Amino acid sequence: MTRLPAALEVAGLVRATAAAGGFAMVLHKGEPDAGVILVVGVDREWLGTLYERMPDPAGPRRWTAVRAQTADARREFDEYLDRRKLQDPDLWLVELTIADVERSILNAG
């Protein structure tokens, strides 16, 4: 299966989120063709959940929640994102504020 260029996939996420009445912002631009894409879904309490595509033995890679921000550990979540950007400057970091983030990323990507 051929993978879409990362920049095109991120643009699709942004457009699909806007079309569904949400808000999307690219927090970090990565390598246009093959950068890893991380999505932070922001909920009504302004807390984030980090989603990343993970290998799935049953088939293609799937979006998986890998880390959740808590009200008493907001800084740790942001520090984790900063470390990921330092470890992999080619990654894309996209923030989505929409009612159903999982549905949005599954439909867009």
GROMACS .gro file of N, CA, C and O in nm:
model
  436
    1MET      N    1   0.083  -0.118   0.000
    1MET     CA    2   0.000   0.000   0.000
    1MET      C    3   0.088   0.124   0.000
    1MET      O    4   0.177   0.139   0.082
    2THR      N    5   0.063   0.215  -0.091
    2THR     CA    6   0.139   0.338  -0.102
    2THR      C    7   0.090   0.439  -0.001
    2THR      O    8  -0.030   0.457   0.017
    3ARG      N    9   0.183   0.505   0.063
    3ARG     CA   10   0.149   0.604   0.164
    3ARG      C   11   0.141   0.743   0.100
    3ARG      O   12   0.226   0.779   0.019
    4LEU      N   13   0.042   0.821   0.142
    4LEU     CA   14   0.033   0.960   0.098
    4LEU      C   15   0.149   1.039   0.157
    4LEU      O   16   0.194   1.010   0.268
    5PRO      N   17   0.197   1.141   0.086
    5PRO     CA   18   0.298   1.228   0.147
    5PRO      C   19   0.242   1.290   0.275
    5PRO      O   20   0.123   1.325   0.282
    6ALA      N   21   0.325   1.304   0.374
    6ALA     CA   22   0.282   1.355   0.504
    6ALA      C   23   0.217   1.493   0.493
    6ALA      O   24   0.113   1.518   0.556
    7ALA      N   25   0.275   1.582   0.413
    7ALA     CA   26   0.219   1.717   0.400
    7ALA      C   27   0.078   1.713   0.343
    7ALA      O   28  -0.010   1.788   0.387
    8LEU      N   29   0.053   1.625   0.248
    8LEU     CA   30  -0.080   1.611   0.189
    8LEU      C   31  -0.179   1.553   0.290
    8LEU      O   32  -0.293   1.597   0.301
    9GLU      N   33  -0.135   1.455   0.367
    9GLU     CA   34  -0.222   1.396   0.468
    9GLU      C   35  -0.256   1.497   0.578
    9GLU      O   36  -0.372   1.506   0.623
   10VAL      N   37  -0.159   1.577   0.620
   10VAL     CA   38  -0.185   1.680   0.720
   10VAL      C   39  -0.283   1.783   0.666
   10VAL      O   40  -0.377   1.823   0.735
   11ALA      N   41  -0.265   1.825   0.541
   11ALA     CA   42  -0.358   1.920   0.480
   11ALA      C   43  -0.499   1.862   0.478
   11ALA      O   44  -0.598   1.933   0.504
   12GLY      N   45  -0.512   1.732   0.451
   12GLY     CA   46  -0.642   1.666   0.453
   12GLY      C   47  -0.704   1.666   0.591
   12GLY      O   48  -0.824   1.688   0.606
   13LEU      N   49  -0.623   1.640   0.694
   13LEU     CA   50  -0.672   1.644   0.832
   13LEU      C   51  -0.724   1.783   0.868
   13LEU      O   52  -0.830   1.798   0.929
   14VAL      N   53  -0.649   1.885   0.830
   14VAL     CA   54  -0.687   2.023   0.860
   14VAL      C   55  -0.818   2.058   0.790
   14VAL      O   56  -0.911   2.111   0.851
   15ARG      N   57  -0.828   2.024   0.662
   15ARG     CA   58  -0.950   2.056   0.586
   15ARG      C   59  -1.071   1.977   0.637
   15ARG      O   60  -1.180   2.030   0.650
   16ALA      N   61  -1.052   1.849   0.665
   16ALA     CA   62  -1.163   1.767   0.714
   16ALA      C   63  -1.212   1.816   0.850
   16ALA      O   64  -1.333   1.817   0.877
   17THR      N   65  -1.121   1.859   0.934
   17THR     CA   66  -1.159   1.911   1.065
   17THR      C   67  -1.239   2.040   1.051
   17THR      O   68  -1.342   2.057   1.115
   18ALA      N   69  -1.192   2.129   0.964
   18ALA     CA   70  -1.265   2.254   0.941
   18ALA      C   71  -1.403   2.227   0.882
   18ALA      O   72  -1.502   2.289   0.922
   19ALA      N   73  -1.411   2.134   0.789
   19ALA     CA   74  -1.539   2.101   0.726
   19ALA      C   75  -1.638   2.044   0.827
   19ALA      O   76  -1.760   2.059   0.810
   20ALA      N   77  -1.587   1.980   0.931
   20ALA     CA   78  -1.674   1.921   1.034
   20ALA      C   79  -1.704   2.020   1.147
   20ALA      O   80  -1.763   1.984   1.247
   21GLY      N   81  -1.660   2.145   1.130
   21GLY     CA   82  -1.688   2.247   1.230
   21GLY      C   83  -1.586   2.258   1.341
   21GLY      O   84  -1.608   2.326   1.440
   22GLY      N   85  -1.472   2.191   1.324
   22GLY     CA   86  -1.368   2.196   1.426
   22GLY      C   87  -1.258   2.293   1.389
   22GLY      O   88  -1.268   2.368   1.291
   23PHE      N   89  -1.153   2.291   1.466
   23PHE     CA   90  -1.039   2.379   1.445
   23PHE      C   91  -0.913   2.293   1.443
   23PHE      O   92  -0.897   2.205   1.528
   24ALA      N   93  -0.826   2.319   1.348
   24ALA     CA   94  -0.700   2.244   1.338
   24ALA      C   95  -0.584   2.342   1.323
   24ALA      O   96  -0.597   2.446   1.257
   25MET      N   97  -0.473   2.307   1.386
   25MET     CA   98  -0.355   2.390   1.377
   25MET      C   99  -0.232   2.300   1.368
   25MET      O  100  -0.217   2.205   1.445
   26VAL      N  101  -0.144   2.332   1.274
   26VAL     CA  102  -0.018   2.260   1.261
   26VAL      C  103   0.080   2.324   1.360
   26VAL      O  104   0.115   2.441   1.345
   27LEU      N  105   0.120   2.248   1.461
   27LEU     CA  106   0.211   2.299   1.563
   27LEU      C  107   0.357   2.282   1.525
   27LEU      O  108   0.443   2.353   1.575
   28HIS      N  109   0.383   2.183   1.439
   28HIS     CA  110   0.521   2.160   1.394
   28HIS      C  111   0.516   2.096   1.256
   28HIS      O  112   0.450   1.994   1.237
   29LYS      N  113   0.584   2.160   1.161
   29LYS     CA  114   0.592   2.104   1.026
   29LYS      C  115   0.712   2.014   1.016
   29LYS      O  116   0.823   2.051   1.054
   30GLY      N  117   0.689   1.896   0.962
   30GLY     CA  118   0.796   1.799   0.948
   30GLY      C  119   0.837   1.778   0.804
   30GLY      O  120   0.812   1.862   0.717
   31GLU      N  121   0.894   1.665   0.778
   31GLU     CA  122   0.941   1.629   0.644
   31GLU      C  123   0.818   1.610   0.555
   31GLU      O  124   0.727   1.535   0.589
   32PRO      N  125   0.811   1.680   0.441
   32PRO     CA  126   0.690   1.680   0.360
   32PRO      C  127   0.646   1.544   0.305
   32PRO      O  128   0.527   1.521   0.287
   33ASP      N  129   0.740   1.456   0.279
   33ASP     CA  130   0.703   1.329   0.216
   33ASP      C  131   0.681   1.215   0.314
   33ASP      O  132   0.584   1.142   0.303
   34ALA      N  133   0.770   1.199   0.410
   34ALA     CA  134   0.764   1.078   0.493
   34ALA      C  135   0.767   1.103   0.643
   34ALA      O  136   0.792   1.011   0.719
   35GLY      N  137   0.743   1.225   0.687
   35GLY     CA  138   0.746   1.252   0.831
   35GLY      C  139   0.635   1.180   0.906
   35GLY      O  140   0.526   1.159   0.854
   36VAL      N  141   0.665   1.141   1.027
   36VAL     CA  142   0.565   1.081   1.116
   36VAL      C  143   0.463   1.189   1.152
   36VAL      O  144   0.499   1.305   1.169
   37ILE      N  145   0.336   1.152   1.162
   37ILE     CA  146   0.232   1.246   1.198
   37ILE      C  147   0.178   1.211   1.336
   37ILE      O  148   0.137   1.098   1.360
   38LEU      N  149   0.182   1.309   1.425
   38LEU     CA  150   0.123   1.296   1.557
   38LEU      C  151   0.005   1.392   1.564
   38LEU      O  152   0.015   1.505   1.517
   39VAL      N  153  -0.105   1.348   1.622
   39VAL     CA  154  -0.224   1.431   1.635
   39VAL      C  155  -0.257   1.447   1.782
   39VAL      O  156  -0.264   1.348   1.855
   40VAL      N  157  -0.275   1.572   1.824
   40VAL     CA  158  -0.320   1.600   1.959
   40VAL      C  159  -0.466   1.641   1.949
   40VAL      O  160  -0.499   1.742   1.887
   41GLY      N  161  -0.553   1.560   2.007
   41GLY     CA  162  -0.695   1.593   2.013
   41GLY      C  163  -0.722   1.666   2.143
   41GLY      O  164  -0.684   1.620   2.249
   42VAL      N  165  -0.783   1.783   2.132
   42VAL     CA  166  -0.811   1.865   2.250
   42VAL      C  167  -0.959   1.851   2.285
   42VAL      O  168  -1.045   1.867   2.199
   43ASP      N  169  -0.987   1.823   2.413
   43ASP     CA  170  -1.125   1.804   2.455
   43ASP      C  171  -1.185   1.932   2.514
   43ASP      O  172  -1.121   2.038   2.511
   44ARG      N  173  -1.305   1.922   2.565
   44ARG     CA  174  -1.377   2.040   2.618
   44ARG      C  175  -1.310   2.102   2.740
   44ARG      O  176  -1.334   2.217   2.773
   45GLU      N  177  -1.229   2.025   2.808
   45GLU     CA  178  -1.158   2.076   2.925
   45GLU      C  179  -1.019   2.125   2.888
   45GLU      O  180  -0.936   2.152   2.975
   46TRP      N  181  -0.990   2.136   2.759
   46TRP     CA  182  -0.862   2.181   2.705
   46TRP      C  183  -0.747   2.089   2.743
   46TRP      O  184  -0.635   2.132   2.762
   47LEU      N  185  -0.780   1.959   2.753
   47LEU     CA  186  -0.678   1.859   2.778
   47LEU      C  187  -0.654   1.782   2.648
   47LEU      O  188  -0.746   1.759   2.571
   48GLY      N  189  -0.530   1.742   2.626
   48GLY     CA  190  -0.495   1.676   2.502
   48GLY      C  191  -0.480   1.526   2.515
   48GLY      O  192  -0.444   1.474   2.621
   49THR      N  193  -0.508   1.458   2.405
   49THR     CA  194  -0.477   1.317   2.391
   49THR      C  195  -0.393   1.303   2.266
   49THR      O  196  -0.428   1.356   2.160
   50LEU      N  197  -0.280   1.236   2.278
   50LEU     CA  198  -0.188   1.220   2.166
   50LEU      C  199  -0.218   1.091   2.092
   50LEU      O  200  -0.225   0.983   2.154
   51TYR      N  201  -0.235   1.101   1.959
   51TYR     CA  202  -0.260   0.986   1.874
   51TYR      C  203  -0.143   0.969   1.778
   51TYR      O  204  -0.089   1.066   1.726
   52GLU      N  205  -0.107   0.843   1.758
   52GLU     CA  206   0.001   0.810   1.666
   52GLU      C  207  -0.037   0.682   1.593
   52GLU      O  208  -0.104   0.596   1.648
   53ARG      N  209   0.005   0.671   1.469
   53ARG     CA  210  -0.019   0.546   1.396
   53ARG      C  211   0.078   0.442   1.445
   53ARG      O  212   0.198   0.463   1.445
   54MET      N  213   0.021   0.330   1.484
   54MET     CA  214   0.103   0.222   1.538
   54MET      C  215   0.083   0.097   1.451
   54MET      O  216  -0.024   0.078   1.394
   55PRO      N  217   0.188   0.013   1.444
   55PRO     CA  218   0.173  -0.110   1.367
   55PRO      C  219   0.060  -0.197   1.423
   55PRO      O  220   0.037  -0.201   1.543
   56ASP      N  221  -0.011  -0.262   1.332
   56ASP     CA  222  -0.121  -0.351   1.370
   56ASP      C  223  -0.097  -0.484   1.302
   56ASP      O  224  -0.092  -0.491   1.179
   57PRO      N  225  -0.081  -0.592   1.378
   57PRO     CA  226  -0.055  -0.722   1.317
   57PRO      C  227  -0.166  -0.767   1.222
   57PRO      O  228  -0.143  -0.845   1.132
   58ALA      N  229  -0.285  -0.714   1.241
   58ALA     CA  230  -0.400  -0.755   1.159
   58ALA      C  231  -0.407  -0.681   1.026
   58ALA      O  232  -0.490  -0.715   0.942
   59GLY      N  233  -0.323  -0.581   1.006
   59GLY     CA  234  -0.331  -0.507   0.880
   59GLY      C  235  -0.254  -0.377   0.885
   59GLY      O  236  -0.148  -0.370   0.946
   60PRO      N  237  -0.311  -0.275   0.821
   60PRO     CA  238  -0.239  -0.146   0.814
   60PRO      C  239  -0.226  -0.081   0.951
   60PRO      O  240  -0.296  -0.117   1.046
   61ARG      N  241  -0.135   0.014   0.958
   61ARG     CA  242  -0.114   0.086   1.084
   61ARG      C  243  -0.241   0.160   1.124
   61ARG      O  244  -0.313   0.209   1.039
   62ARG      N  245  -0.267   0.166   1.254
   62ARG     CA  246  -0.391   0.227   1.304
   62ARG      C  247  -0.360   0.342   1.400
   62ARG      O  248  -0.263   0.336   1.474
   63TRP      N  249  -0.446   0.443   1.398
   63TRP     CA  250  -0.435   0.552   1.494
   63TRP      C  251  -0.463   0.497   1.634
   63TRP      O  252  -0.564   0.432   1.656
   64THR      N  253  -0.373   0.526   1.726
   64THR     CA  254  -0.385   0.477   1.862
   64THR      C  255  -0.356   0.591   1.960
   64THR      O  256  -0.261   0.667   1.939
   65ALA      N  257  -0.437   0.603   2.064
   65ALA     CA  258  -0.409   0.700   2.170
   65ALA      C  259  -0.289   0.648   2.249
   65ALA      O  260  -0.294   0.539   2.304
   66VAL      N  261  -0.181   0.726   2.250
   66VAL     CA  262  -0.059   0.680   2.316
   66VAL      C  263  -0.026   0.757   2.444
   66VAL      O  264   0.057   0.713   2.523
   67ARG      N  265  -0.092   0.871   2.464
   67ARG     CA  266  -0.066   0.949   2.585
   67ARG      C  267  -0.181   1.046   2.605
   67ARG      O  268  -0.231   1.104   2.510
   68ALA      N  269  -0.221   1.064   2.731
   68ALA     CA  270  -0.329   1.157   2.763
   68ALA      C  271  -0.281   1.259   2.865
   68ALA      O  272  -0.210   1.225   2.960
   69GLN      N  273  -0.321   1.381   2.843
   69GLN     CA  274  -0.287   1.489   2.935
   69GLN      C  275  -0.388   1.491   3.049
   69GLN      O  276  -0.507   1.468   3.028
   70THR      N  277  -0.340   1.519   3.169
   70THR     CA  278  -0.430   1.532   3.283
   70THR      C  279  -0.420   1.674   3.337
   70THR      O  280  -0.320   1.743   3.314
   71ALA      N  281  -0.525   1.716   3.408
   71ALA     CA  282  -0.530   1.853   3.459
   71ALA      C  283  -0.412   1.885   3.551
   71ALA      O  284  -0.362   1.998   3.552
   72ASP      N  285  -0.364   1.787   3.625
   72ASP     CA  286  -0.254   1.812   3.718
   72ASP      C  287  -0.116   1.787   3.656
   72ASP      O  288  -0.015   1.802   3.724
   73ALA      N  289  -0.112   1.750   3.529
   73ALA     CA  290   0.018   1.722   3.464
   73ALA      C  291   0.022   1.781   3.322
   73ALA      O  292   0.071   1.717   3.231
   74ARG      N  293  -0.029   1.901   3.308
   74ARG     CA  294  -0.029   1.965   3.175
   74ARG      C  295   0.113   1.985   3.123
   74ARG      O  296   0.141   1.963   3.006
   75ARG      N  297   0.201   2.028   3.209
   75ARG     CA  298   0.338   2.059   3.167
   75ARG      C  299   0.411   1.932   3.118
   75ARG      O  300   0.483   1.937   3.020
   76GLU      N  301   0.389   1.819   3.186
   76GLU     CA  302   0.456   1.696   3.147
   76GLU      C  303   0.416   1.654   3.006
   76GLU      O  304   0.499   1.606   2.929
   77PHE      N  305   0.290   1.673   2.971
   77PHE     CA  306   0.242   1.641   2.836
   77PHE      C  307   0.314   1.728   2.733
   77PHE      O  308   0.364   1.678   2.633
   78ASP      N  309   0.320   1.859   2.760
   78ASP     CA  310   0.389   1.951   2.668
   78ASP      C  311   0.538   1.918   2.658
   78ASP      O  312   0.596   1.926   2.549
   79GLU      N  313   0.598   1.882   2.769
   79GLU     CA  314   0.741   1.846   2.768
   79GLU      C  315   0.763   1.719   2.685
   79GLU      O  316   0.864   1.707   2.615
   80TYR      N  317   0.670   1.625   2.694
   80TYR     CA  318   0.681   1.503   2.614
   80TYR      C  319   0.677   1.538   2.465
   80TYR      O  320   0.758   1.487   2.386
   81LEU      N  321   0.585   1.626   2.425
   81LEU     CA  322   0.576   1.667   2.285
   81LEU      C  323   0.705   1.736   2.241
   81LEU      O  324   0.754   1.712   2.130
   82ASP      N  325   0.760   1.820   2.327
   82ASP     CA  326   0.886   1.887   2.295
   82ASP      C  327   0.999   1.785   2.275
   82ASP      O  328   1.081   1.799   2.182
   83ARG      N  329   1.005   1.684   2.362
   83ARG     CA  330   1.108   1.580   2.347
   83ARG      C  331   1.093   1.505   2.215
   83ARG      O  332   1.191   1.475   2.147
   84ARG      N  333   0.968   1.473   2.180
   84ARG     CA  334   0.945   1.402   2.053
   84ARG      C  335   0.993   1.484   1.935
   84ARG      O  336   1.054   1.431   1.841
   85LYS      N  337   0.967   1.615   1.937
   85LYS     CA  338   1.012   1.703   1.828
   85LYS      C  339   1.165   1.709   1.822
   85LYS      O  340   1.222   1.712   1.713
   86LEU      N  341   1.230   1.709   1.937
   86LEU     CA  342   1.376   1.711   1.939
   86LEU      C  343   1.434   1.579   1.888
   86LEU      O  344   1.534   1.577   1.817
   87GLN      N  345   1.370   1.467   1.925
   87GLN     CA  346   1.417   1.335   1.883
   87GLN      C  347   1.396   1.314   1.733
   87GLN      O  348   1.474   1.244   1.669
   88ASP      N  349   1.289   1.371   1.679
   88ASP     CA  350   1.255   1.351   1.538
   88ASP      C  351   1.207   1.483   1.478
   88ASP      O  352   1.088   1.509   1.473
   89PRO      N  353   1.300   1.566   1.433
   89PRO     CA  354   1.260   1.696   1.378
   89PRO      C  355   1.177   1.684   1.249
   89PRO      O  356   1.119   1.782   1.204
   90ASP      N  357   1.170   1.565   1.192
   90ASP     CA  358   1.093   1.544   1.069
   90ASP      C  359   0.945   1.517   1.096
   90ASP      O  360   0.865   1.509   1.004
   91LEU      N  361   0.907   1.503   1.224
   91LEU     CA  362   0.767   1.470   1.253
   91LEU      C  363   0.676   1.591   1.239
   91LEU      O  364   0.718   1.705   1.248
   92TRP      N  365   0.550   1.562   1.214
   92TRP     CA  366   0.444   1.663   1.207
   92TRP      C  367   0.364   1.653   1.336
   92TRP      O  368   0.332   1.543   1.381
   93LEU      N  369   0.329   1.768   1.392
   93LEU     CA  370   0.244   1.771   1.510
   93LEU      C  371   0.123   1.858   1.478
   93LEU      O  372   0.138   1.976   1.445
   94VAL      N  373   0.006   1.797   1.484
   94VAL     CA  374  -0.119   1.865   1.447
   94VAL      C  375  -0.214   1.861   1.566
   94VAL      O  376  -0.233   1.755   1.626
   95GLU      N  377  -0.271   1.976   1.599
   95GLU     CA  378  -0.368   1.983   1.707
   95GLU      C  379  -0.508   1.997   1.647
   95GLU      O  380  -0.531   2.083   1.561
   96LEU      N  381  -0.600   1.913   1.693
   96LEU     CA  382  -0.739   1.917   1.646
   96LEU      C  383  -0.831   1.942   1.764
   96LEU      O  384  -0.823   1.874   1.865
   97THR      N  385  -0.918   2.040   1.747
   97THR     CA  386  -1.021   2.067   1.846
   97THR      C  387  -1.154   2.039   1.778
   97THR      O  388  -1.200   2.119   1.694
   98ILE      N  389  -1.209   1.924   1.807
   98ILE     CA  390  -1.332   1.878   1.743
   98ILE      C  391  -1.398   1.776   1.835
   98ILE      O  392  -1.328   1.711   1.915
   99ALA      N  393  -1.527   1.763   1.824
   99ALA     CA  394  -1.602   1.677   1.917
   99ALA      C  395  -1.552   1.533   1.919
   99ALA      O  396  -1.535   1.474   2.025
  100ASP      N  397  -1.527   1.474   1.804
  100ASP     CA  398  -1.487   1.333   1.798
  100ASP      C  399  -1.357   1.320   1.719
  100ASP      O  400  -1.359   1.296   1.598
  101VAL      N  401  -1.247   1.335   1.788
  101VAL     CA  402  -1.116   1.333   1.723
  101VAL      C  403  -1.090   1.198   1.657
  101VAL      O  404  -1.045   1.192   1.543
  102GLU      N  405  -1.118   1.090   1.728
  102GLU     CA  406  -1.090   0.959   1.671
  102GLU      C  407  -1.164   0.937   1.540
  102GLU      O  408  -1.108   0.888   1.444
  103ARG      N  409  -1.288   0.974   1.536
  103ARG     CA  410  -1.366   0.961   1.412
  103ARG      C  411  -1.306   1.047   1.302
  103ARG      O  412  -1.296   1.005   1.185
  104SER      N  413  -1.264   1.168   1.337
  104SER     CA  414  -1.207   1.260   1.238
  104SER      C  415  -1.079   1.206   1.177
  104SER      O  416  -1.060   1.211   1.056
  105ILE      N  417  -0.989   1.153   1.260
  105ILE     CA  418  -0.862   1.105   1.205
  105ILE      C  419  -0.883   0.974   1.129
  105ILE      O  420  -0.812   0.948   1.032
  106LEU      N  421  -0.976   0.892   1.171
  106LEU     CA  422  -1.003   0.769   1.097
  106LEU      C  423  -1.063   0.799   0.959
  106LEU      O  424  -1.027   0.736   0.861
  107ASN      N  425  -1.150   0.898   0.952
  107ASN     CA  426  -1.211   0.933   0.823
  107ASN      C  427  -1.115   1.006   0.731
  107ASN      O  428  -1.123   0.992   0.610
  108ALA      N  429  -1.024   1.086   0.788
  108ALA     CA  430  -0.933   1.165   0.706
  108ALA      C  431  -0.810   1.085   0.665
  108ALA      O  432  -0.747   1.116   0.566
  109GLY      N  433  -0.772   0.989   0.742
  109GLY     CA  434  -0.649   0.922   0.710
  109GLY      C  435  -0.664   0.776   0.721
  109GLY      O  436  -0.591   0.691   0.722
   0.00000   0.00000   0.00000
